[in-house]
Short mmCIF file of C-alpha atoms and ligand atoms in Angstrom, two decimals:
data_model
loop_
_atom_site.label_atom_id
_atom_site.label_comp_id
_atom_site.label_asym_id
_atom_site.label_seq_id
_atom_site.Cartn_x
_atom_site.Cartn_y
_atom_site.Cartn_z
CA MET Q 1459 -7.84 -26.87 -24.92
CA ASN Q 1460 -9.01 -26.87 -21.45
CA GLU Q 1461 -8.17 -24.16 -19.20
CA ILE Q 1462 -5.10 -26.06 -17.44
CA GLN Q 1463 -3.88 -26.91 -20.69
CA ARG Q 1464 -4.37 -23.20 -21.59
CA LEU Q 1465 -2.41 -22.02 -18.41
CA ARG Q 1466 0.23 -24.41 -19.28
CA ALA Q 1467 0.75 -23.42 -22.80
CA ALA Q 1468 1.18 -19.80 -21.15
CA VAL Q 1469 4.02 -20.28 -18.84
CA SER Q 1470 6.98 -20.52 -21.41
CA PRO Q 1471 6.13 -17.40 -23.46
CA LEU Q 1472 5.28 -15.46 -20.36
CA LEU Q 1473 8.88 -16.29 -18.93
CA ALA Q 1474 10.50 -15.46 -22.13
CA TRP Q 1475 8.89 -12.02 -22.35
CA TYR Q 1476 9.70 -11.35 -18.77
CA ASN Q 1477 13.35 -12.07 -19.40
CA GLN Q 1478 13.31 -9.63 -22.29
CA ASN Q 1479 10.88 -7.03 -20.81
CA LYS Q 1480 11.12 -6.89 -17.06
CA ARG Q 1481 11.49 -3.44 -15.41
CA THR Q 1482 14.83 -2.82 -13.52
CA LEU Q 1483 13.43 -2.16 -9.95
CA PRO Q 1484 15.53 -2.13 -6.90
CA TRP Q 1485 14.36 -5.03 -5.11
CA ARG Q 1486 14.57 -7.14 -8.45
CA GLY Q 1487 17.44 -9.74 -7.98
CA ALA Q 1488 16.84 -9.93 -4.17
CA PHE Q 1489 16.59 -13.24 -3.08
CA ASP Q 1490 16.95 -12.65 0.75
CA PRO Q 1491 13.37 -13.14 2.27
CA TYR Q 1492 13.87 -9.74 4.27
CA ARG Q 1493 14.32 -7.80 1.18
CA VAL Q 1494 11.61 -9.44 -0.69
CA TRP Q 1495 9.17 -9.32 2.26
CA VAL Q 1496 9.82 -5.48 2.65
CA SER Q 1497 9.30 -4.78 -1.03
CA GLU Q 1498 5.91 -7.00 -0.85
CA ILE Q 1499 4.67 -5.25 1.80
CA MET Q 1500 5.50 -1.79 0.51
CA LEU Q 1501 3.58 -2.66 -2.88
CA GLN Q 1502 0.50 -3.57 -1.42
CA GLN Q 1503 -1.83 -0.92 -2.15
CA THR Q 1504 0.89 1.15 -3.53
CA ARG Q 1505 2.32 2.19 -6.96
CA VAL Q 1506 5.64 0.56 -7.94
CA GLU Q 1507 7.06 4.24 -8.72
CA ALA Q 1508 6.01 5.50 -5.42
CA VAL Q 1509 7.51 2.78 -3.62
CA LYS Q 1510 11.11 2.89 -5.12
CA GLU Q 1511 12.53 5.65 -3.27
CA TYR Q 1512 10.87 4.46 0.18
CA TYR Q 1513 12.31 1.03 -0.32
CA LEU Q 1514 15.64 2.34 -0.88
CA ARG Q 1515 15.89 4.72 2.15
CA PHE Q 1516 14.12 1.89 4.30
CA MET Q 1517 16.66 -0.72 3.37
CA ALA Q 1518 19.56 2.03 4.18
CA ARG Q 1519 18.01 2.45 7.37
CA PHE Q 1520 16.90 -1.04 8.28
CA PRO Q 1521 19.10 -3.37 6.33
CA THR Q 1522 18.29 -6.26 8.53
CA ALA Q 1523 15.32 -7.86 10.55
CA LYS Q 1524 17.59 -7.17 13.51
CA ALA Q 1525 17.85 -3.48 12.73
CA LEU Q 1526 14.14 -3.16 12.11
CA ALA Q 1527 13.27 -5.18 15.51
CA GLU Q 1528 15.71 -2.87 17.25
CA ALA Q 1529 14.28 0.44 16.07
CA ASP Q 1530 11.56 2.63 17.85
CA VAL Q 1531 8.01 1.86 16.37
CA GLU Q 1532 7.86 5.81 15.99
CA GLU Q 1533 10.94 5.74 13.96
CA VAL Q 1534 9.50 3.11 11.48
CA LEU Q 1535 6.21 5.02 11.17
CA LYS Q 1536 8.30 8.03 10.23
CA ALA Q 1537 10.27 6.03 7.63
CA TRP Q 1538 6.53 5.10 6.27
CA GLU Q 1539 5.35 8.57 6.56
CA GLY Q 1540 3.49 9.37 3.15
CA LEU Q 1541 3.22 5.71 2.02
CA GLY Q 1542 -0.22 5.34 3.49
CA TYR Q 1543 -1.77 2.25 5.32
CA TYR Q 1544 0.38 2.56 8.32
CA SER Q 1545 -0.78 -0.91 9.87
CA ARG Q 1546 1.71 -2.33 7.42
CA ALA Q 1547 4.39 -0.36 9.17
CA ARG Q 1548 3.17 -1.57 12.50
CA ASN Q 1549 3.06 -5.05 11.51
CA LEU Q 1550 6.38 -4.96 10.01
CA HIS Q 1551 8.14 -3.71 13.36
CA LYS Q 1552 6.09 -6.60 14.98
CA ALA Q 1553 6.98 -9.41 12.54
CA ALA Q 1554 10.70 -8.31 12.77
CA GLN Q 1555 10.81 -9.14 16.58
CA ILE Q 1556 9.69 -12.61 15.72
CA ILE Q 1557 12.08 -13.01 12.58
CA ALA Q 1558 15.01 -11.55 15.07
CA GLU Q 1559 14.46 -14.13 17.08
CA HIS Q 1560 13.79 -17.15 15.15
CA GLY Q 1561 14.94 -16.36 11.69
CA PHE Q 1562 13.07 -15.73 8.68
CA PRO Q 1563 10.44 -18.82 8.18
CA ASN Q 1564 10.86 -20.72 5.15
CA THR Q 1565 7.49 -22.76 4.61
CA PHE Q 1566 4.38 -21.00 2.99
CA GLU Q 1567 2.59 -21.63 6.57
CA GLY Q 1568 5.39 -20.13 8.72
CA VAL Q 1569 5.57 -17.10 6.48
CA ARG Q 1570 1.99 -16.55 6.37
CA ALA Q 1571 1.82 -16.69 10.21
CA LEU Q 1572 3.69 -13.42 10.28
CA PRO Q 1573 1.74 -10.21 11.40
CA GLY Q 1574 0.51 -8.35 8.14
CA VAL Q 1575 1.23 -11.24 5.77
CA GLY Q 1576 -1.64 -12.75 3.76
CA ASP Q 1577 -2.00 -15.41 1.11
CA TYR Q 1578 -0.96 -13.33 -1.89
CA THR Q 1579 2.36 -11.86 0.23
CA ALA Q 1580 3.09 -14.99 1.69
CA GLY Q 1581 3.01 -16.43 -2.05
CA ALA Q 1582 5.22 -13.85 -3.38
CA ILE Q 1583 7.60 -14.18 -0.92
CA CYS Q 1584 8.01 -17.99 -0.95
CA SER Q 1585 8.17 -18.08 -4.89
CA ILE Q 1586 10.74 -15.06 -5.11
CA ALA Q 1587 13.03 -15.95 -2.28
CA TYR Q 1588 12.59 -19.71 -2.02
CA SER Q 1589 11.61 -20.69 -5.59
CA LEU Q 1590 8.69 -22.57 -3.95
CA PRO Q 1591 5.40 -23.24 -6.08
CA CYS Q 1592 3.14 -20.86 -3.91
CA PRO Q 1593 1.09 -18.65 -6.43
CA ALA Q 1594 0.37 -15.25 -5.48
CA VAL Q 1595 -2.95 -13.95 -6.63
CA ASP Q 1596 -3.97 -10.29 -6.23
CA GLY Q 1597 -6.19 -8.40 -8.32
CA ASN Q 1598 -3.67 -7.61 -11.19
CA VAL Q 1599 -2.88 -11.23 -11.44
CA LEU Q 1600 -6.54 -12.15 -11.45
CA ARG Q 1601 -7.30 -9.49 -13.92
CA VAL Q 1602 -4.72 -10.94 -16.33
CA LEU Q 1603 -5.87 -14.60 -16.19
CA THR Q 1604 -9.52 -13.88 -16.13
CA ARG Q 1605 -8.82 -12.30 -19.66
CA LEU Q 1606 -6.51 -15.33 -20.77
CA LEU Q 1607 -9.10 -17.57 -19.66
CA ALA Q 1608 -12.15 -15.48 -20.95
CA SER Q 1609 -13.42 -16.41 -17.15
CA GLY Q 1610 -16.63 -14.91 -16.19
CA GLU Q 1611 -15.95 -15.43 -12.26
CA ASN Q 1612 -16.59 -12.61 -10.03
CA ILE Q 1613 -13.21 -11.63 -8.79
CA ASP Q 1614 -14.54 -9.89 -5.56
CA ALA Q 1615 -16.05 -13.42 -4.42
CA PRO Q 1616 -13.97 -14.78 -1.63
CA GLU Q 1617 -13.24 -18.04 -3.43
CA THR Q 1618 -12.17 -16.64 -6.53
CA LYS Q 1619 -8.60 -16.32 -5.56
CA ALA Q 1620 -8.13 -19.55 -4.28
CA ASN Q 1621 -9.76 -21.32 -7.40
CA PHE Q 1622 -7.22 -19.57 -9.29
CA ALA Q 1623 -4.36 -20.19 -6.88
CA SER Q 1624 -5.10 -23.97 -7.15
CA ARG Q 1625 -5.11 -23.79 -11.14
CA LEU Q 1626 -1.62 -21.88 -11.10
CA ARG Q 1627 -0.59 -24.55 -8.82
CA GLU Q 1628 -0.84 -27.13 -11.14
CA VAL Q 1629 1.26 -25.39 -13.85
CA TYR Q 1630 3.79 -23.84 -11.83
CA PRO Q 1631 7.24 -23.80 -13.32
CA ALA Q 1632 10.75 -24.37 -11.56
CA GLU Q 1633 11.37 -20.99 -12.15
CA ALA Q 1634 8.89 -20.26 -9.31
CA GLY Q 1635 10.02 -16.78 -8.42
CA ASP Q 1636 10.19 -15.42 -12.19
CA PHE Q 1637 6.85 -16.59 -12.76
CA CYS Q 1638 5.11 -15.27 -10.08
CA GLN Q 1639 6.89 -11.73 -11.05
CA ALA Q 1640 6.18 -12.32 -14.65
CA LEU Q 1641 2.52 -12.51 -13.79
CA MET Q 1642 2.62 -9.15 -11.84
CA GLU Q 1643 4.79 -7.61 -14.60
CA LEU Q 1644 2.22 -8.64 -17.42
CA GLY Q 1645 -0.45 -6.96 -15.26
CA ALA Q 1646 1.45 -3.75 -14.72
CA ILE Q 1647 2.98 -3.22 -17.92
CA VAL Q 1648 0.73 -4.93 -20.89
CA CYS Q 1649 -2.38 -6.16 -19.60
CA VAL Q 1650 -3.25 -2.86 -17.62
CA PRO Q 1651 -6.17 -2.15 -15.80
CA ASN Q 1652 -7.16 1.25 -16.91
CA GLY Q 1653 -7.72 1.71 -20.75
CA ALA Q 1654 -7.30 -1.11 -23.49
CA PRO Q 1655 -4.78 -3.65 -22.79
CA LEU Q 1656 -1.72 -3.73 -25.25
CA CYS Q 1657 -2.54 -6.83 -26.67
CA GLY Q 1658 -0.35 -6.12 -29.65
CA GLU Q 1659 2.76 -6.52 -27.20
CA CYS Q 1660 1.43 -9.43 -25.23
CA PRO Q 1661 3.30 -13.03 -25.01
CA TRP Q 1662 -0.22 -14.48 -24.68
CA GLN Q 1663 -1.81 -12.88 -27.86
CA ASN Q 1664 -2.27 -15.93 -29.78
CA LEU Q 1665 -3.39 -17.94 -26.45
CA CYS Q 1666 -5.99 -15.32 -24.82
CA LEU Q 1667 -9.60 -16.02 -25.37
CA ALA Q 1668 -10.62 -12.43 -24.38
CA ARG Q 1669 -8.50 -11.10 -27.08
CA GLU Q 1670 -9.75 -13.86 -29.52
CA SER Q 1671 -13.55 -12.69 -28.77
CA GLU Q 1672 -12.42 -8.69 -28.64
CA THR Q 1673 -13.76 -8.66 -24.97
CA GLN Q 1674 -11.03 -7.91 -23.03
CA GLU Q 1675 -12.51 -5.11 -21.29
CA ASN Q 1676 -15.24 -7.05 -19.97
CA TYR Q 1677 -12.79 -8.93 -17.62
CA PRO Q 1678 -12.58 -9.02 -15.12
CA VAL Q 1679 -16.23 -9.19 -13.56
CA ARG Q 1680 -16.51 -7.54 -10.36
CA ALA Q 1681 -19.43 -6.99 -7.66
CA GLU Q 1682 -20.80 -3.80 -7.79
CA LYS Q 1683 -18.66 -1.37 -5.62
CA ARG Q 1684 -20.38 -0.01 -2.30
CA ALA Q 1685 -20.13 3.88 -1.95
CA ARG Q 1686 -17.64 5.37 0.08
CA LYS Q 1687 -19.02 6.75 3.45
CA ILE Q 1688 -18.34 10.50 3.54
CA GLU Q 1689 -17.26 11.73 7.08
CA ARG Q 1690 -17.09 15.77 7.31
CA LYS Q 1691 -14.21 16.78 9.70
CA LYS Q 1692 -13.04 19.97 11.12
CA ALA Q 1693 -9.23 20.03 11.59
CA LEU Q 1694 -7.65 22.67 14.10
CA VAL Q 1695 -4.02 23.65 12.90
CA LEU Q 1696 -3.35 25.38 16.24
CA PHE Q 1697 -0.61 27.46 16.95
CA TYR Q 1698 1.07 28.91 20.08
CA GLY Q 1699 4.16 30.92 19.80
CA GLU Q 1700 6.47 28.50 17.46
CA GLU Q 1701 4.54 25.24 18.59
CA PHE Q 1702 1.54 23.46 17.06
CA ALA Q 1703 -1.16 21.19 18.54
CA LEU Q 1704 -1.23 17.57 17.79
CA VAL Q 1705 -3.14 14.27 19.08
CA LYS Q 1706 -2.20 10.92 18.50
CA ARG Q 1707 -4.81 8.68 16.91
CA GLU Q 1708 -6.15 5.61 18.74
CA ASP Q 1709 -4.15 2.46 18.53
CA LYS Q 1710 -6.55 0.61 16.33
CA GLY Q 1711 -8.59 1.51 12.93
CA LEU Q 1712 -7.85 3.94 10.32
CA LEU Q 1713 -4.39 5.68 10.88
CA ALA Q 1714 -4.10 3.82 13.97
CA GLY Q 1715 -1.44 5.40 16.15
CA MET Q 1716 -0.48 8.19 13.80
CA TRP Q 1717 -0.16 11.73 14.68
CA GLN Q 1718 -2.51 14.49 13.64
CA PHE Q 1719 -3.96 18.03 13.69
CA PRO Q 1720 -6.59 17.72 16.19
CA PHE Q 1721 -10.25 17.14 15.05
CA ILE Q 1722 -12.92 19.12 16.88
CA GLU Q 1723 -16.70 19.33 16.98
CA ASP Q 1724 -17.27 22.52 18.17
CA GLY Q 1725 -16.04 26.07 16.60
CA ALA Q 1726 -12.42 26.91 15.89
CA GLU Q 1727 -12.98 30.27 17.33
CA ASN Q 1728 -13.47 28.76 20.72
CA TYR Q 1729 -9.63 28.16 20.74
CA GLY Q 1730 -8.44 31.47 19.52
CA GLU Q 1731 -8.20 33.75 16.49
CA VAL Q 1732 -8.92 32.27 13.23
CA VAL Q 1733 -6.48 33.22 10.60
CA VAL Q 1734 -7.34 31.35 7.49
CA GLU Q 1735 -9.37 28.34 6.52
CA LYS Q 1736 -9.20 25.69 3.52
CA ARG Q 1737 -10.90 22.98 2.30
CA ALA Q 1738 -9.63 19.53 1.57
CA LYS Q 1739 -10.56 15.84 0.71
CA HIS Q 1740 -8.77 12.73 1.45
CA ILE Q 1741 -9.89 9.55 -0.10
CA PHE Q 1742 -9.31 6.25 1.80
CA THR Q 1743 -10.41 2.71 0.67
CA HIS Q 1744 -13.84 2.83 1.98
CA VAL Q 1745 -14.10 6.63 3.61
CA GLU Q 1746 -13.69 9.81 2.39
CA TRP Q 1747 -12.72 12.93 4.78
CA HIS Q 1748 -14.25 16.18 3.61
CA MET Q 1749 -12.11 18.35 6.01
CA THR Q 1750 -12.06 21.78 6.69
CA GLY Q 1751 -8.66 23.03 7.92
CA TYR Q 1752 -8.56 26.02 10.31
CA LEU Q 1753 -5.25 27.93 11.17
CA VAL Q 1754 -5.88 29.10 14.60
CA ARG Q 1755 -3.59 31.17 16.52
CA ALA Q 1756 -4.28 29.78 20.27
CA ARG Q 1757 -5.20 32.03 23.15
CA GLU Q 1758 -3.62 29.55 25.51
CA LYS Q 1759 -1.45 26.39 25.42
CA PHE Q 1760 -4.34 23.93 25.56
CA PRO Q 1761 -3.07 21.01 27.91
CA GLN Q 1762 -4.99 18.22 25.97
CA PHE Q 1763 -2.65 18.44 23.02
CA VAL Q 1764 0.97 17.69 22.53
CA TRP Q 1765 2.65 20.92 21.34
CA ALA Q 1766 5.81 20.55 19.10
CA SER Q 1767 7.57 23.06 16.34
CA ALA Q 1768 7.52 22.63 12.87
CA GLU Q 1769 11.31 21.27 13.05
CA LYS Q 1770 10.39 18.58 15.37
CA ILE Q 1771 7.10 17.48 13.58
CA ALA Q 1772 9.36 16.90 10.42
CA GLU Q 1773 11.78 15.02 12.42
CA SER Q 1774 9.79 12.92 14.79
CA TYR Q 1775 6.18 12.95 14.26
CA ALA Q 1776 4.66 10.74 11.45
CA ILE Q 1777 1.83 12.88 9.98
CA PRO Q 1778 -0.24 10.92 7.37
CA SER Q 1779 -0.88 12.10 4.17
CA ALA Q 1780 -4.45 13.04 4.69
CA PHE Q 1781 -3.02 16.14 6.59
CA LYS Q 1782 0.03 17.15 4.13
CA VAL Q 1783 -2.44 19.76 2.70
CA PHE Q 1784 -2.20 21.66 6.03
CA LEU Q 1785 1.47 21.33 6.54
CA PRO Q 1786 2.23 24.66 4.54
CA TRP Q 1787 0.69 26.49 7.07
CA ILE Q 1788 3.08 24.95 9.77
CA THR Q 1789 6.03 26.00 7.96
CA ARG Q 1790 4.68 29.54 7.08
CA LYS Q 1791 1.68 30.12 9.29
CA VAL Q 1792 -0.20 31.28 5.99
CA ASN Q 1793 -1.84 29.63 3.21
S1 SF4 W 2768 -3.84 -10.69 -25.16
FE1 SF4 W 2768 -4.51 -8.80 -24.26
S2 SF4 W 2768 -6.17 -9.01 -23.06
FE2 SF4 W 2768 -5.22 -11.27 -23.33
S3 SF4 W 2768 -3.70 -11.23 -21.76
FE3 SF4 W 2768 -2.64 -10.03 -23.21
S4 SF4 W 2768 -2.88 -7.81 -23.02
FE4 SF4 W 2768 -4.32 -8.88 -21.85
#
């Protein structure tokens, strides 16, 4: 059996398994491209369990692309607060302006041209919303497929996704949406990334070459990971009366346009009396922040900062998760 024959043989057992075993998720059964799009963007880099509640709240607040387009970007960022990778929210808002004006695109190229949509997301939206044979290949799908085929292709090489997408295109069934979701589901609950895959529950147990040779955990093959860069930061939680100092991050790069407690280069005591300090670490994809936070009673209301009460911050300022560790200070002003 060659690779294409093996993939073709894998389609029906996978679909049958998916029908029996798929999880009930709030976005499942949605064929409205807007809903599929929002769920797929939220699911990038974020666990299903974490997304569920955000998705329901987001849909209640922005039920259509028009509602999203008309909202203020700060409000969208606030609704996204805690999900991370905030450029996704900015791009959703930007793309909603296009969709509100021209309608949701209904071709792969049209969907792919929306801000923030890559090959994977465009493939998922087209498969699920329009039943088009557009493969969506991410790390999860690559893991499952490299195991099925015992393929030693390096999944970090730029061409690998395209190679698997073109093989999948050859075997795509009419149930495009189910097939696309079934691949993801298998990777999420059976052919799992951490620990041993649950081969005994897998619809491919008689087809899978990695299982046959008992080499499941050798796949996927990855390039060596580069170490994350460590950045040391001093974060100032500065209060004056009932108000706290905030600054807005630059409009590009990490956490673009989000609000944060100011980072300082000089000593915290230059701003007033240090009440307490605390160390914290936050891990991004390529960078680690090793932070020391200082709660400081300001000796004056420094004009370079924006000042807001704890209530106002909770209501209107989107603060990224990296700073959540210091938030108890602003509600209680102690650790
Ligand atoms: S048989 Fe095991 S290794 Fe192969 S696809 Fe299924 S869960 Fe993954």
